Amino acid sequence: PLVSQTELKHIARLCSQFTETEGRTLQQQLLSLPKGFLKDLSGLKIVNMACREPRPSSDCTLSLLLPEGPGSGQQLVRAAILTRSILRYANTLKREKLKPAVWPVSPRMESILNRSVHDLKIVEFEGQRVVPQCMDEFRYLFSSCTIPRLGRDELKKYEIFRYIVVLKHGHIYTFDVVDEEGHLASTSEIYYQLEQIDKRSHSPALHSVAALTGECRDTWARLRQKLMVNNREALNAVESAICVICLDGDDPPPSLHDQLLNFQFSNGCNRWYDKLLQIVIGKYGKAAVVAGAALCDGTVYNRLFHNVIDDAQQSKFEAQFQFQGPPISPVSKIEFDVDFELRSAIHTAKTKLLQLKGSVPFQHAIYTGFDDELIKSKRLSPDAVVQVA
């Protein structure tokens, strides 16, 4: 058997509890959706938002290792190129110029759907018959944050689209990447700003508030309420940023296993887990994504990084390119006023996060003989196979 009798009873009890609580609410909201349009569940992921476990170890966070590209081997060059490509994608999305998400259907599938699904909307798009899909989740990719609340977190979307946040050694910095006319900072300007940050953060922060975001959600919710008393503006600056760039300063571990763990957990104080999008750049240019899966499905991130990687591959930027300033704004450090209680909580949170990092069962394997072409040759859907896995 796959599970023991004790485990089976526990699973059955959890399913029963879900049916009577969150499941009942979810079903009511599903029934209230308008017919005739394929909707995803971006507004309905109440189960993930109610998860009280630490973000780094829960299903609310996923990690994706990015392939090698221009700037690999040079941390700041790689960070500048990827940041610029992400901003181009975010700007396209903000201007509503992103190509719509659709599901292509064959004539046979269209016939089946018309018989089985009442009032399904099938349209012509770029010479194909397609079903349009809801893209509501895309708007949460940038300038958004999950705010910890007791019992259930709150998703907050900010209208600000101006600056990014950079973490280095637990220190938190920010600078504008969009000017008043809506123009994006160039790759050379971003590189120049990252250089300023790198020069200012040689030693680790003594009390990095970022560590608290890796705590159990209710614990973090209570600490955030206390933090808000004297640090409302600082918190808002991080939470409303377009995205977070994490520059790791430690030497990377030798094995891929430990590198992947390091990208997820860092040293306990160089991630802001409430943000839905964090780009992590290792000391020698290896890059990864730490993303909030609570409100955005993997397909949304998959499309984002296919576009970002393709765009970054075309970059010709090199470190010797000189930025002819001035920048849109100077780099500013985000400072927090923390008392003894909060300092103690930060130390505890960092210790717990490092303990969690050492206890997470994590395995990986590299197998190149299984790809989407093989799956499609068996007349199966690659997406369906991965979802089942």
Coordinates of C-alpha atoms in Angstrom, one line a residue:
P1 CA 0.0 0.0 0.0
L2 CA 1.1 3.6 -0.7
V3 CA 0.1 4.8 2.8
S4 CA -0.5 3.1 6.1
Q5 CA -4.0 2.7 7.7
T6 CA -3.0 5.5 10.2
E7 CA -2.0 7.8 7.4
L8 CA -5.2 7.0 5.4
K9 CA -7.4 7.8 8.4
H10 CA -5.5 11.1 8.9
I11 CA -6.0 12.0 5.2
A12 CA -9.7 11.2 5.4
R13 CA -10.1 13.4 8.4
L14 CA -8.3 16.3 6.7
C15 CA -10.6 15.9 3.6
S16 CA -13.7 15.9 5.8
Q17 CA -12.5 19.0 7.6
F18 CA -11.8 20.7 4.3
T19 CA -15.2 19.8 2.9
E20 CA -16.9 21.4 5.9
T21 CA -14.8 24.6 6.1
E22 CA -12.7 26.0 3.2
G23 CA -14.1 23.6 0.7
R24 CA -17.6 24.8 1.2
T25 CA -16.6 28.4 0.7
L26 CA -14.6 27.5 -2.3
Q27 CA -17.5 25.6 -3.9
Q28 CA -19.8 28.6 -3.4
Q29 CA -17.4 30.9 -5.1
L30 CA -16.8 28.5 -8.0
L31 CA -20.6 28.3 -8.6
S32 CA -20.8 32.1 -8.6
L33 CA -18.3 32.4 -11.6
P34 CA -19.8 33.5 -14.9
K35 CA -20.3 30.8 -17.5
G36 CA -18.8 30.8 -21.0
F37 CA -15.2 31.7 -20.0
L38 CA -12.4 29.5 -18.7
K39 CA -11.5 31.0 -15.3
D40 CA -8.5 30.1 -13.2
L41 CA -8.7 30.4 -9.5
S42 CA -6.5 33.4 -8.8
G43 CA -9.2 35.1 -6.6
L44 CA -10.1 31.8 -4.9
K45 CA -6.8 30.5 -3.6
I46 CA -8.1 30.9 0.0
V47 CA -6.6 27.6 1.0
N48 CA -3.0 28.7 0.3
M49 CA -3.6 32.0 1.9
A50 CA -4.8 30.3 5.0
C51 CA -1.6 28.2 5.3
R52 CA 0.2 29.1 8.5
E53 CA 3.4 27.2 7.9
P54 CA 6.7 29.1 7.1
R55 CA 6.7 30.2 3.5
P56 CA 10.1 28.7 2.6
S57 CA 9.0 25.2 3.4
S58 CA 5.3 25.3 2.3
D59 CA 3.6 24.8 -1.1
C60 CA 3.3 28.6 -1.2
T61 CA 6.9 29.0 -2.4
L62 CA 8.5 27.5 -5.5
S63 CA 12.1 27.8 -6.8
L64 CA 13.3 27.7 -10.3
L65 CA 17.0 27.5 -11.4
L66 CA 17.6 29.7 -14.4
P67 CA 19.8 28.5 -17.3
E68 CA 23.2 30.0 -18.0
G69 CA 23.2 33.2 -20.1
P70 CA 24.9 36.6 -20.7
G71 CA 26.7 37.7 -17.5
S72 CA 27.0 34.2 -16.0
G73 CA 30.1 34.2 -13.8
Q74 CA 29.6 37.9 -13.0
Q75 CA 27.0 38.5 -10.3
L76 CA 26.2 42.2 -11.0
V77 CA 26.3 41.9 -14.8
R78 CA 23.9 38.9 -14.6
A79 CA 21.7 40.7 -12.1
A80 CA 21.5 43.9 -14.3
I81 CA 20.6 42.0 -17.5
L82 CA 17.9 39.9 -15.8
T83 CA 16.5 42.9 -14.0
R84 CA 16.2 44.8 -17.2
S85 CA 14.5 41.9 -19.0
I86 CA 12.0 41.5 -16.1
L87 CA 11.2 45.2 -16.2
R88 CA 10.6 45.0 -20.0
Y89 CA 8.1 42.2 -19.4
A90 CA 6.5 44.0 -16.5
N91 CA 6.1 47.1 -18.6
T92 CA 4.5 45.2 -21.4
L93 CA 2.1 43.7 -19.0
K94 CA 1.3 47.0 -17.4
R95 CA 0.5 48.6 -20.8
E96 CA -1.7 45.6 -21.6
K97 CA 0.3 44.7 -24.6
L98 CA 1.0 41.1 -23.5
K99 CA -0.2 38.5 -25.9
P100 CA -3.4 36.9 -24.5
A101 CA -3.2 33.4 -22.9
V102 CA -5.2 31.0 -25.0
W103 CA -5.8 27.2 -25.2
P104 CA -5.7 25.9 -28.8
V105 CA -8.3 23.3 -29.7
S106 CA -8.5 20.9 -32.6
P107 CA -11.7 20.5 -34.6
R108 CA -12.3 17.2 -32.9
M109 CA -11.8 18.7 -29.4
E110 CA -14.0 21.7 -30.3
S111 CA -16.8 19.3 -31.2
I112 CA -16.4 17.4 -27.9
L113 CA -16.3 20.7 -25.9
N114 CA -19.4 22.1 -27.6
R115 CA -21.4 18.9 -26.7
S116 CA -20.1 18.7 -23.2
V117 CA -19.6 22.3 -22.0
H118 CA -22.5 24.7 -22.1
D119 CA -21.9 28.1 -23.7
L120 CA -18.1 27.7 -24.0
K121 CA -16.4 30.6 -25.7
I122 CA -14.2 29.5 -28.6
V123 CA -12.8 32.2 -30.9
E124 CA -10.4 32.6 -33.8
F125 CA -6.9 33.9 -32.9
E126 CA -3.8 34.0 -35.1
G127 CA -5.3 31.4 -37.5
Q128 CA -6.3 29.0 -34.8
R129 CA -9.5 28.1 -32.9
V130 CA -8.8 28.8 -29.2
V131 CA -10.4 29.1 -25.8
P132 CA -9.4 32.4 -24.1
Q133 CA -8.1 32.0 -20.6
C134 CA -8.4 34.3 -17.7
M135 CA -5.2 36.3 -17.2
D136 CA -6.1 37.9 -13.8
E137 CA -3.2 36.1 -12.1
F138 CA -0.7 38.0 -14.2
R139 CA -1.4 41.3 -12.5
Y140 CA -0.2 39.9 -9.2
L141 CA 3.3 39.2 -10.5
F142 CA 4.6 42.7 -9.9
S143 CA 4.1 45.4 -7.3
S144 CA 2.2 43.0 -5.0
C145 CA 2.7 41.3 -1.7
T146 CA 1.1 38.8 0.7
I147 CA 0.5 40.7 4.0
P148 CA 0.6 38.3 7.0
R149 CA -2.7 38.4 9.0
L150 CA -3.8 36.2 11.9
G151 CA -5.6 33.2 10.5
R152 CA -5.3 34.1 6.8
D153 CA -3.0 36.3 4.8
E154 CA -4.1 39.1 2.6
L155 CA -3.0 39.7 -1.0
K156 CA -2.3 43.4 -1.7
K157 CA -1.7 44.8 -5.1
Y158 CA -0.1 48.2 -5.3
E159 CA -0.5 50.7 -8.2
I160 CA 3.0 52.0 -7.8
F161 CA 5.3 51.0 -10.6
R162 CA 8.5 52.8 -10.0
Y163 CA 11.3 51.1 -8.0
I164 CA 12.8 47.7 -7.1
V165 CA 14.2 46.5 -3.8
V166 CA 17.7 44.8 -3.5
L167 CA 18.8 42.6 -0.6
K168 CA 22.5 42.1 0.1
H169 CA 23.8 40.5 3.3
G170 CA 20.4 41.2 4.9
H171 CA 20.7 45.0 4.1
I172 CA 17.8 46.4 2.1
Y173 CA 18.1 49.0 -0.6
T174 CA 15.9 50.6 -3.2
F175 CA 16.2 52.7 -6.3
D176 CA 13.9 53.9 -9.1
V177 CA 13.9 52.0 -12.4
V178 CA 11.1 53.9 -14.1
D179 CA 11.3 57.7 -14.7
E180 CA 8.4 60.2 -14.6
E181 CA 7.8 59.7 -18.3
G182 CA 7.5 55.9 -17.9
H183 CA 10.9 55.1 -19.5
L184 CA 12.8 52.1 -18.0
A185 CA 16.3 52.4 -16.6
S186 CA 18.9 51.0 -19.0
T187 CA 21.0 47.9 -18.2
S188 CA 24.1 50.1 -17.6
E189 CA 22.2 52.3 -15.1
I190 CA 20.9 49.2 -13.2
Y191 CA 24.4 47.8 -13.2
Y192 CA 25.8 51.2 -11.9
Q193 CA 23.2 51.2 -9.1
L194 CA 23.9 47.6 -8.1
E195 CA 27.6 48.5 -7.9
Q196 CA 26.8 51.2 -5.4
I197 CA 24.9 48.7 -3.3
D198 CA 27.7 46.2 -3.5
K199 CA 30.2 48.7 -2.2
R200 CA 28.0 49.6 0.7
S201 CA 27.2 46.2 2.1
H202 CA 30.4 44.2 2.8
S203 CA 29.3 42.9 6.3
P204 CA 26.1 41.2 7.2
A205 CA 23.2 43.2 8.8
L206 CA 23.0 42.7 12.5
H207 CA 19.2 42.7 12.7
S208 CA 17.7 42.0 9.3
V209 CA 13.9 42.3 9.4
A210 CA 13.8 40.1 6.2
A211 CA 14.4 37.1 8.5
L212 CA 10.9 37.6 10.0
T213 CA 9.2 36.8 6.7
G214 CA 10.4 33.2 7.0
E215 CA 8.6 32.7 10.3
C216 CA 5.3 30.9 10.9
R217 CA 2.7 33.2 9.4
D218 CA 0.8 34.0 12.6
T219 CA 4.0 34.7 14.4
W220 CA 5.1 37.1 11.6
A221 CA 1.6 38.7 11.5
R222 CA 1.9 39.6 15.2
L223 CA 5.5 40.9 14.8
R224 CA 4.5 42.9 11.8
Q225 CA 1.8 44.7 13.8
K226 CA 4.5 45.7 16.3
L227 CA 6.9 46.6 13.5
M228 CA 4.2 48.9 11.9
V229 CA 4.3 51.3 14.9
N230 CA 7.6 52.9 13.9
N231 CA 8.3 51.4 10.5
R232 CA 5.1 51.8 8.4
E233 CA 6.9 53.7 5.6
A234 CA 9.8 51.2 5.5
L235 CA 7.5 48.2 5.3
N236 CA 5.4 49.8 2.6
A237 CA 8.5 50.6 0.5
V238 CA 9.5 46.9 0.4
E239 CA 6.0 45.5 0.0
S240 CA 5.1 47.8 -2.9
A241 CA 8.3 47.3 -4.9
I242 CA 8.0 45.9 -8.4
C243 CA 10.1 42.9 -7.4
V244 CA 13.0 42.0 -5.2
I245 CA 16.6 41.3 -6.3
C246 CA 18.6 39.2 -3.9
L247 CA 22.4 39.4 -4.2
D248 CA 23.9 36.5 -2.2
G249 CA 27.4 37.2 -0.8
D250 CA 28.5 33.8 0.4
D251 CA 30.5 31.4 -1.6
P252 CA 28.1 28.9 -3.2
P253 CA 28.2 25.3 -1.9
P254 CA 29.9 22.8 -4.3
S255 CA 26.9 20.4 -4.9
L256 CA 23.8 21.2 -6.9
H257 CA 21.7 19.8 -4.0
D258 CA 23.1 22.4 -1.6
Q259 CA 23.0 25.2 -4.2
L260 CA 19.2 24.6 -4.7
L261 CA 18.6 24.6 -0.9
N262 CA 20.7 27.8 -0.7
F263 CA 18.6 29.6 -3.3
Q264 CA 15.4 28.7 -1.4
F265 CA 16.6 29.6 2.2
S266 CA 19.8 31.7 1.8
N267 CA 21.6 32.5 5.1
G268 CA 18.3 33.1 6.8
C269 CA 18.1 36.9 6.2
N270 CA 18.5 37.6 2.5
R271 CA 15.0 36.9 1.2
W272 CA 11.6 38.6 1.6
Y273 CA 9.2 35.7 1.3
D274 CA 6.0 37.8 1.2
K275 CA 6.9 39.1 -2.3
L276 CA 5.6 37.1 -5.2
L277 CA 8.7 37.5 -7.2
Q278 CA 12.4 37.4 -6.0
I279 CA 15.3 37.0 -8.4
V280 CA 18.3 35.5 -6.6
I281 CA 21.8 36.0 -8.1
G282 CA 24.7 34.0 -6.5
K283 CA 28.1 35.3 -5.9
Y284 CA 29.4 33.9 -9.2
G285 CA 26.4 34.7 -11.3
K286 CA 24.2 31.6 -11.0
A287 CA 20.6 32.7 -10.9
A288 CA 17.3 31.4 -9.6
V289 CA 13.8 32.5 -8.9
V290 CA 12.0 32.3 -5.6
A291 CA 8.3 32.8 -6.3
G292 CA 5.1 32.9 -4.3
A293 CA 2.9 30.2 -5.7
A294 CA 0.0 31.0 -3.4
L295 CA -1.6 33.4 -5.9
C296 CA 0.1 32.6 -9.2
D297 CA 0.2 29.2 -10.9
G298 CA 3.4 27.7 -12.3
T299 CA 2.2 28.4 -15.8
V300 CA 2.2 32.2 -15.2
Y301 CA 5.8 32.0 -13.9
N302 CA 6.7 29.7 -16.8
R303 CA 5.6 32.2 -19.4
L304 CA 7.3 35.1 -17.6
F305 CA 10.7 33.4 -17.5
H306 CA 10.5 32.0 -21.0
N307 CA 10.1 35.6 -22.1
V308 CA 12.8 36.9 -19.7
I309 CA 15.3 34.3 -20.6
D310 CA 14.8 34.8 -24.4
D311 CA 15.2 38.6 -23.9
A312 CA 18.2 38.3 -21.7
Q313 CA 20.0 36.0 -24.2
Q314 CA 20.0 38.9 -26.7
S315 CA 21.8 41.3 -24.3
K316 CA 25.2 42.6 -25.4
F317 CA 25.9 44.4 -22.1
E318 CA 29.3 44.0 -20.5
A319 CA 30.8 45.4 -17.2
Q320 CA 33.1 47.8 -19.0
F321 CA 30.1 49.7 -20.5
Q322 CA 30.1 53.1 -18.7
F323 CA 26.9 54.6 -17.5
Q324 CA 26.6 58.2 -18.4
G325 CA 24.6 59.4 -15.4
P326 CA 22.8 60.7 -13.5
P327 CA 20.5 57.8 -12.5
I328 CA 16.8 58.3 -12.2
S329 CA 17.2 58.3 -8.4
P330 CA 20.1 57.6 -6.0
V331 CA 20.3 54.4 -4.1
S332 CA 18.7 54.7 -0.7
K333 CA 18.9 52.2 2.2
I334 CA 15.6 51.1 3.9
E335 CA 16.2 51.3 7.6
F336 CA 14.1 49.7 10.4
D337 CA 13.8 50.8 14.0
V338 CA 13.7 47.6 16.0
D339 CA 13.6 47.3 19.8
F340 CA 15.0 44.5 21.9
E341 CA 11.9 42.3 21.5
L342 CA 12.1 42.6 17.7
R343 CA 15.8 42.0 17.7
S344 CA 15.3 38.8 19.7
A345 CA 12.5 37.8 17.3
I346 CA 14.8 38.3 14.3
H347 CA 17.5 36.2 15.9
T348 CA 15.0 33.4 16.6
A349 CA 13.5 33.6 13.1
K350 CA 16.9 33.3 11.5
T351 CA 17.9 30.4 13.7
K352 CA 14.7 28.5 13.0
L353 CA 15.0 29.2 9.3
L354 CA 18.6 27.7 9.2
Q355 CA 17.3 24.7 11.2
L356 CA 14.5 24.3 8.7
K357 CA 17.0 24.5 5.9
G358 CA 19.0 21.6 7.4
S359 CA 15.9 19.4 8.0
V360 CA 14.1 19.7 4.7
P361 CA 14.2 16.4 2.8
F362 CA 15.4 17.4 -0.6
Q363 CA 16.4 15.3 -3.6
H364 CA 17.2 16.0 -7.2
A365 CA 18.0 14.1 -10.3
I366 CA 19.1 15.2 -13.8
Y367 CA 17.5 13.2 -16.6
T368 CA 17.6 14.5 -20.2
G369 CA 15.7 11.7 -21.9
F370 CA 12.3 13.0 -21.0
D371 CA 10.9 16.1 -22.6
D372 CA 7.7 17.6 -24.0
E373 CA 8.3 16.0 -27.4
L374 CA 8.4 12.5 -25.9
I375 CA 5.2 13.2 -24.0
K376 CA 3.4 14.5 -27.1
S377 CA 4.6 11.5 -29.1
K378 CA 2.6 9.4 -26.7
R379 CA -0.5 11.6 -27.5
L380 CA -0.4 13.1 -24.0
S381 CA -0.4 16.7 -22.8
P382 CA 3.0 17.8 -21.3
D383 CA 1.2 20.2 -19.0
A384 CA -1.2 17.4 -17.8
V385 CA 1.7 15.0 -17.1
V386 CA 3.6 17.6 -15.1
Q387 CA 0.5 18.6 -13.1
V388 CA -0.1 14.9 -12.2
A389 CA 3.6 14.6 -11.2

